[in-house]
Every structure is written in structure tokens, then in C-alpha cells.
Amino acid sequence: MGLESGLVDRARAGDLAAFEALVSPLIEPASQLARAILRDWHEAEDAVQEATFKAWRAVGKLRDETPSLRAWYLTIVANEARSRRRGRWWSIVRLADPRCDSDGPGPEEHASQSVDLERAMRRLTDRERLILLMHFYLDLPLDEIGRVLGLSTQGVKSRMYRATRSMRPALRCQEEV
Amino acid sequence: MDDRLRQELIAYFDHEVGRPPAGIRDRVLHKLGQSGVVDRDRMTDRRVRLLLQVAGVAGFVIAVAAFAGLLIFTRLHQTPTVPARPRASALPIAPPTAEPTVAPTPAVSPTRVPTAFSAPDSVSAIVFSDPVDRTQKDAIAWDGSGLGRLAADGAPNPAGTLFLTTTSVKDRQGRTVASVTVTGKKPPSWSDDGRMLCRTTPDAGVGVVSGTPVSLQVSALGGAWRTVGQYGTASENSGVDIAACSTLNDRAVLVGRMYQGPSVRQLWVVQLSTGLVLWSRSFPSGDPTVINVVASRDGASVAVGRATCCPTSAFTTTVYGPSGGQVGTFDGHAGGWAGTAFSWNGSRMILAAGTDETQVTVVDVHAGTTVWRAPPGLKVAGVVVEPLDGGRLGIALNGTGAFAGPDGYVPAADLYLVDAAGRARKVDTQIRPW
């Protein structure tokens, strides 16, 4: 995707309204991405706010060859969210990986696909979860996801393949019990 | 990847992430607008701080050099009885300068609206988020008979009597009126009668084959969806949105748009009972770009906003009437970024003009005259429309205040009610835009 050249030119020249027009449709997906990283809507909104300030300061340096404004903006948002997560004094308590054995849930819980999927998702790394979120929920193509996460398109593809493959046995396991 | 897993993943993220809090876009853009000048000041301040730090480091280097010189000097001239003990007198490094504060003064206490909203359902109400607790919905009656807290959450219907969540429709007291199943990422839209829901399907998204036809569907609360017709197509990055859905006026306004940039490609006005296209417009890509399309609640008036470009930065808005004829062209952005601009019947329209959109007016669409001007320097934070023949517009204008709540500072807005004759009344101050 090429940049919306007219608006980008105006934003580069310091036109705040043009910049707002460019980022306005991106704020909601950006906040969903930040929410997925920070797991808190208030923190996510703060991260998007700060990232938008940074994007506004940096838009003058946006290059013509930048292929996607969305990936550029989401990269700033993802970096801001990750740095906030690293910086906060408390941390997310990760639950132990679910085991596919007798310690598993009771039969009534097996009936719930959402529980199965939740358990399968917890086995993924944060990066793998973000790839799935951006691809299946935010509808980003693989090359844009790669730019946001600093990976090659092939790298994204292989991680997504690994993630979905690793989820299948988990789901199947729940179904077989 | 199989479709089942794909659907499960979407459902999982719907549950885990879900939709952002209402008004997040407006809040982010508002704070950005407020910080536009401050930010430059902050940059200037950074330069000053950098200079101070450089000066401090330079002073330190000079002091170290002086100390070393003195040490060499005393070693050369030391005597056994009086050892020289030079004292370092380095200049201190400039202390870090405090960040300039952009946080405004807190405006209200957390108990701003302590009582429940008690007006009967026959009274239409403006619904907005509580100034302090954004998850709490408050309401103020259009007739001024009440202000209070609501027990419901979700997207209000035009009268503010029913609220749509992802699983149900609730009344003002939070009681479930009907169950709904919201599929896809876009929630359905309320019809103007507040008793029907409208949606387009499928949404744009991964896995949507480019060229997939998009259907417009309507449903009574809790009922089955009825397909009105197919309009436009969807792909991974394009789809069709609803700008207005009027069961009372038997029409809907649909907008075909690309989601990777703010650009509109197609506009249809269709008859709900027959599916017929009453009129339509296509907008080839290029400059000026068609940025937004807004419609009156009854779907009779449609405003198409084009952004002109360089060096002038301004919106031009063209208004089309019930049959698609051009009614007039105006300088300014219909409704600003609020997404709503018209009074119920489309006779009045809010325009936000100027490079920072702080020249807000209400115009008579047919006469082309300005009926009301907002106090200068304020931006549109949100717009609500008085149902049916009320004819008034509720315009929330952001000022310079903000609320200090548990979730940080949020912009405050003043709520003005403007009638068709341009008589305005500020009915509430420092509300949080809905």
C-alpha cells in the first residue's frame, strides 16, 4: 500500500488536521494491539496517546518509500506498549502451562471450546499471540506484521505456522479426553 | 489454517481484547490537539535542557582538567612538611529539568452524578460517559427533566432508551430486553426508530475473498436477520459501512470504503422495503480524497467531505438531498470527526472549519446561511441528535479543562443544545464526550 500522499505531505508540513485524518482510523486497532500487550484498557489508551504524540513528532521524517502508514504507526504503538510493560513495577502472572493429562479440567469444562482455546493460547509466546491477533483480528497482512514486530515476512509466516500447529494438538487433546 | 480455528481465534480475541472503550479516538485526538503547541514548547525545553547538560559536562571537564593541573603543579612543588591537598571544585552538572506539565486542573469530584436517571422511557435522553468513571453511563433528558446515572452500558439507541451490547439489548435499568448475537467485528447499527438493528455482512477481514458481495440486513430485536439486498463488495481491506438506517423513512445510506486509509469509494442510498438503489455516487481515488460520508438519521440528507490539499488544508462538504440532487457546498468538515453532523431531518448541519477545525458553526443546509457560531477555539468532541421532530442538535465542544479521574486526565467538554433557529443553550459543563 502506498501512502496517502496528499495527507502525508500536509502532515509532514505540520498540518495537525491532516495527521489526525491519517491516524484517526488507526487509533482503535492500535488500542486493541496495545491492550493485547498491556492487558489493561487504561494503560493501553495511555500508550496509544503517547505513541500518537511520538508519531506526530516523527511524521516530518516519514519517508516516501515507507510502504504502509498503518505499519509505521502500529510499530510506534507496539514499541510504546512494550516499553511500558517492561517499565511497570508489577508484572503479569503467567499461569502454568496446561497439561494434557489427568490434571486437566473436569468433563463439563471440556465442553467449552473457549476454555480449550484459552488454554492453548496460554502456551504461546507473547510474540506468537501478537502475530495471531494482528493477522486474524486486526486483519494485517504478513508483511505489515513483520514491520511492526521487526521480523521478516517469512519469519512471521513460520511463527504463525508454529503457533497454529502447536495449538491444534492442545485443542485435540481437550477433545479426546 | 482451517476455518473453524480461524473463527475460534476471532471469537477468542473478541473476548480477550474486544472493542476499545467508547470515545478513545476522540480522546486521543483531543489530547494531541491540545499538546500540539505544548509539544513544540517541550521540544524547545528539551533543547534548553540539552544545552544545560552540555554546559554542565563542559564545566565538569574543565574542573577535572584544573584538578589535574593543580595536582601536577603541587607534585612538582611539594614539600615534605606541607602536603598539598587540592580540592576539586567541579561545577555541578545541571540538574534535570522537570518535564513541563500538560495536565490541566482537575475539574470535578468523582461523585458528579450521584442519583439514578429516573425519567420515563417516553423522554428521550442524551447519553454520555461519566466524567470520572468512563465505564459508567450517565444521561440528561432532552427536555431538561432529569440528569442521572444509568444502570446500562453499551451503544444507546437514538432515544437513549435501549442499549446494545455484544450479547443483549438492555433498558436504562440494565434489564435484558432481548438477546442478540453479534458476529463479526462491527456491531450492528440502531435504526432510527430505536427498535430495529441494521448490519452489513461480511465485514472486511482476513480470509474475505476480494469481491465478496456485501449484504445489508435488518432485524427486529431478538429476531432473525432479513437481507435487504447486496451492495458493493468486501475484501481483506475494504467493506461497506452503514451511515444511516431509517426504518421510519424506509431507507439506508451505505458507504463503501477502504480501511487502510481514510478514503471512500462508493455511496448508495437504498430502500429498505424493496432493496432498490434510490441513488448512488462513485468516488474515484485521487485528490481531493473523499474522506468521510455522514447522513441524517432519516437518510434523506447526505454530506460528502473532501479534503483539499496542499498548500491549503481544508475540507469541502457537499450535501445531497433525498433524490441525490446537490443541495449545496460548504467550507468545512461536516461534524468534525464526530461522525454525526445533521439534525434529525437534515435541515441543519454542523461544520468544523479552519486548519484545526476550531471554527464550529451550525448552518441551514437549504438556505446556505449560518444559524449559530460556537465560541471560537473549541473543537467538536461529539454530536447527538434530538429524535424525530425535536430539531435540536447536542454539540459537545472541548475546552481547555480536563478531569482527573482514576484513569488519568481526560478532556472535558461543554454541552450546547442548538435549535433550528440557532438559539443555543449550554446545558451542562465538563462532561466526558460520549
CSV table of C-alpha atoms in Angstrom, one decimal, chain A residues 3-158:
chain,number,residue,atom,x,y,z
A,3,LEU,CA,0.9,6.4,1.5
A,4,GLU,CA,-1.9,8.8,1.0
A,5,SER,CA,0.5,11.3,-0.4
A,6,GLY,CA,-1.6,14.4,-0.2
A,7,LEU,CA,-2.4,14.0,3.5
A,8,VAL,CA,1.0,12.7,4.3
A,9,ASP,CA,2.6,15.8,2.6
A,10,ARG,CA,0.4,18.0,4.7
A,11,ALA,CA,1.1,16.2,7.9
A,12,ARG,CA,4.8,16.4,7.2
A,13,ALA,CA,4.4,20.1,6.7
A,14,GLY,CA,3.0,20.4,10.2
A,15,ASP,CA,-0.8,20.2,9.4
A,16,LEU,CA,-2.2,18.6,12.5
A,17,ALA,CA,-5.7,18.1,10.9
A,18,ALA,CA,-4.1,16.1,8.1
A,19,PHE,CA,-2.2,14.0,10.6
A,20,GLU,CA,-5.4,13.4,12.6
A,21,ALA,CA,-7.1,12.3,9.4
A,22,LEU,CA,-4.4,9.8,8.8
A,23,VAL,CA,-4.2,8.3,12.2
A,24,SER,CA,-7.9,8.6,13.1
A,25,PRO,CA,-8.9,5.3,11.6
A,26,LEU,CA,-5.9,3.6,13.1
A,27,ILE,CA,-6.5,4.5,16.7
A,28,GLU,CA,-9.0,1.8,17.5
A,29,PRO,CA,-6.9,-1.1,16.1
A,30,ALA,CA,-3.8,0.5,17.7
A,31,SER,CA,-5.5,0.5,21.1
A,32,GLN,CA,-6.5,-3.2,20.6
A,33,LEU,CA,-2.9,-4.0,19.9
A,34,ALA,CA,-1.8,-2.1,23.0
A,35,ARG,CA,-4.5,-3.8,25.0
A,36,ALA,CA,-3.2,-7.2,23.9
A,37,ILE,CA,0.3,-6.2,25.1
A,38,LEU,CA,-0.6,-4.5,28.3
A,39,ARG,CA,-3.8,-6.3,29.2
A,40,ASP,CA,-5.4,-3.2,30.6
A,41,TRP,CA,-7.5,-0.7,28.7
A,42,HIS,CA,-6.5,2.3,30.7
A,43,GLU,CA,-2.8,1.6,30.2
A,44,ALA,CA,-3.4,0.8,26.5
A,45,GLU,CA,-5.1,4.2,26.0
A,46,ASP,CA,-2.2,6.0,27.7
A,47,ALA,CA,0.3,4.1,25.5
A,48,VAL,CA,-1.7,4.9,22.3
A,49,GLN,CA,-1.8,8.6,23.4
A,50,GLU,CA,1.9,8.8,24.0
A,51,ALA,CA,2.6,6.8,20.8
A,52,THR,CA,0.4,9.3,18.8
A,53,PHE,CA,2.5,12.2,20.2
A,54,LYS,CA,5.6,10.4,19.1
A,55,ALA,CA,4.2,9.7,15.7
A,56,TRP,CA,3.2,13.4,15.3
A,57,ARG,CA,6.8,14.4,16.2
A,58,ALA,CA,8.2,11.9,13.8
A,59,VAL,CA,5.8,12.3,10.9
A,60,GLY,CA,8.1,15.0,9.4
A,61,LYS,CA,10.8,12.4,8.9
A,62,LEU,CA,8.4,9.9,7.3
A,63,ARG,CA,10.0,8.7,4.1
A,64,ASP,CA,8.2,8.5,0.7
A,65,GLU,CA,9.2,4.9,0.4
A,66,THR,CA,7.6,3.9,3.7
A,67,PRO,CA,5.2,1.3,2.3
A,68,SER,CA,2.4,1.5,4.9
A,69,LEU,CA,1.4,4.3,7.2
A,70,ARG,CA,-0.5,1.7,9.3
A,71,ALA,CA,2.5,-0.5,9.9
A,72,TRP,CA,4.6,2.6,10.8
A,73,TYR,CA,2.1,3.9,13.3
A,74,LEU,CA,1.4,0.4,14.8
A,75,THR,CA,5.2,-0.1,15.2
A,76,ILE,CA,5.4,3.1,17.3
A,77,VAL,CA,2.4,1.9,19.4
A,78,ALA,CA,3.8,-1.6,19.9
A,79,ASN,CA,7.2,-0.2,21.0
A,80,GLU,CA,5.5,2.2,23.4
A,81,ALA,CA,3.3,-0.6,24.9
A,82,ARG,CA,6.2,-2.9,25.2
A,83,SER,CA,8.4,-0.3,26.9
A,84,ARG,CA,5.6,0.4,29.3
A,85,ARG,CA,5.2,-3.3,30.1
A,86,ARG,CA,8.9,-3.5,30.8
A,87,GLY,CA,8.8,-0.4,32.9
A,88,ARG,CA,6.0,-1.2,35.3
A,89,TRP,CA,6.8,-2.4,38.7
A,90,TRP,CA,4.2,-5.2,38.7
A,91,SER,CA,4.1,-8.0,36.2
A,92,ILE,CA,1.6,-10.3,34.6
A,93,VAL,CA,1.4,-13.6,36.4
A,94,ARG,CA,1.6,-16.2,33.7
A,95,LEU,CA,-0.4,-19.3,34.5
A,96,ALA,CA,1.4,-22.6,34.3
A,97,ASP,CA,1.1,-24.4,31.0
A,98,PRO,CA,-1.9,-26.6,31.0
A,99,ARG,CA,-1.0,-30.3,30.8
A,100,CYS,CA,-2.8,-32.8,28.7
A,101,ASP,CA,-3.3,-35.4,31.4
A,102,SER,CA,-5.2,-36.3,34.5
A,103,ASP,CA,-4.6,-32.8,35.9
A,104,GLY,CA,-6.8,-31.4,33.3
A,105,PRO,CA,-10.2,-29.9,33.8
A,106,GLY,CA,-13.4,-31.8,34.5
A,107,PRO,CA,-15.7,-33.1,31.8
A,108,GLU,CA,-18.0,-30.2,31.9
A,109,GLU,CA,-15.2,-27.8,31.2
A,110,HIS,CA,-14.1,-29.9,28.2
A,111,ALA,CA,-17.3,-29.0,26.5
A,112,SER,CA,-16.3,-25.4,26.4
A,113,GLN,CA,-14.3,-24.6,23.3
A,114,SER,CA,-13.4,-21.2,24.5
A,115,VAL,CA,-11.7,-22.7,27.6
A,116,ASP,CA,-9.8,-25.1,25.4
A,117,LEU,CA,-8.7,-22.3,23.1
A,118,GLU,CA,-7.7,-20.1,26.1
A,119,ARG,CA,-5.5,-22.9,27.4
A,120,ALA,CA,-4.0,-23.4,24.0
A,121,MET,CA,-3.3,-19.7,23.7
A,122,ARG,CA,-1.6,-19.5,27.0
A,123,ARG,CA,1.0,-21.9,25.7
A,124,LEU,CA,2.1,-19.5,23.0
A,125,THR,CA,4.7,-16.8,23.5
A,126,ASP,CA,3.6,-13.2,23.6
A,127,ARG,CA,5.0,-12.6,20.2
A,128,GLU,CA,3.1,-15.6,18.7
A,129,ARG,CA,-0.1,-14.3,20.3
A,130,LEU,CA,0.5,-10.9,18.8
A,131,ILE,CA,1.0,-12.3,15.4
A,132,LEU,CA,-2.3,-14.2,15.6
A,133,LEU,CA,-4.0,-11.1,16.9
A,134,MET,CA,-2.7,-8.8,14.2
A,135,HIS,CA,-3.4,-11.3,11.4
A,136,PHE,CA,-6.7,-12.7,12.4
A,137,TYR,CA,-8.3,-9.9,14.4
A,138,LEU,CA,-6.7,-6.7,13.1
A,139,ASP,CA,-6.5,-8.1,9.5
A,140,LEU,CA,-2.9,-7.0,8.9
A,141,PRO,CA,-1.1,-8.7,6.1
A,142,LEU,CA,2.0,-10.6,7.0
A,143,ASP,CA,4.5,-8.1,5.6
A,144,GLU,CA,3.0,-5.3,7.8
A,145,ILE,CA,3.1,-7.6,10.9
A,146,GLY,CA,6.7,-8.2,10.1
A,147,ARG,CA,7.4,-4.5,10.1
A,148,VAL,CA,5.6,-3.9,13.3
A,149,LEU,CA,7.5,-6.7,15.1
A,150,GLY,CA,10.8,-6.3,13.4
A,151,LEU,CA,10.6,-9.7,11.6
A,152,SER,CA,10.8,-10.8,8.0
A,153,THR,CA,7.6,-11.8,6.3
A,154,GLN,CA,9.0,-15.4,6.2
A,155,GLY,CA,9.7,-15.1,9.9
A,156,VAL,CA,6.1,-14.1,10.6
A,157,LYS,CA,4.8,-16.9,8.4
A,158,SER,CA,6.9,-19.6,10.1
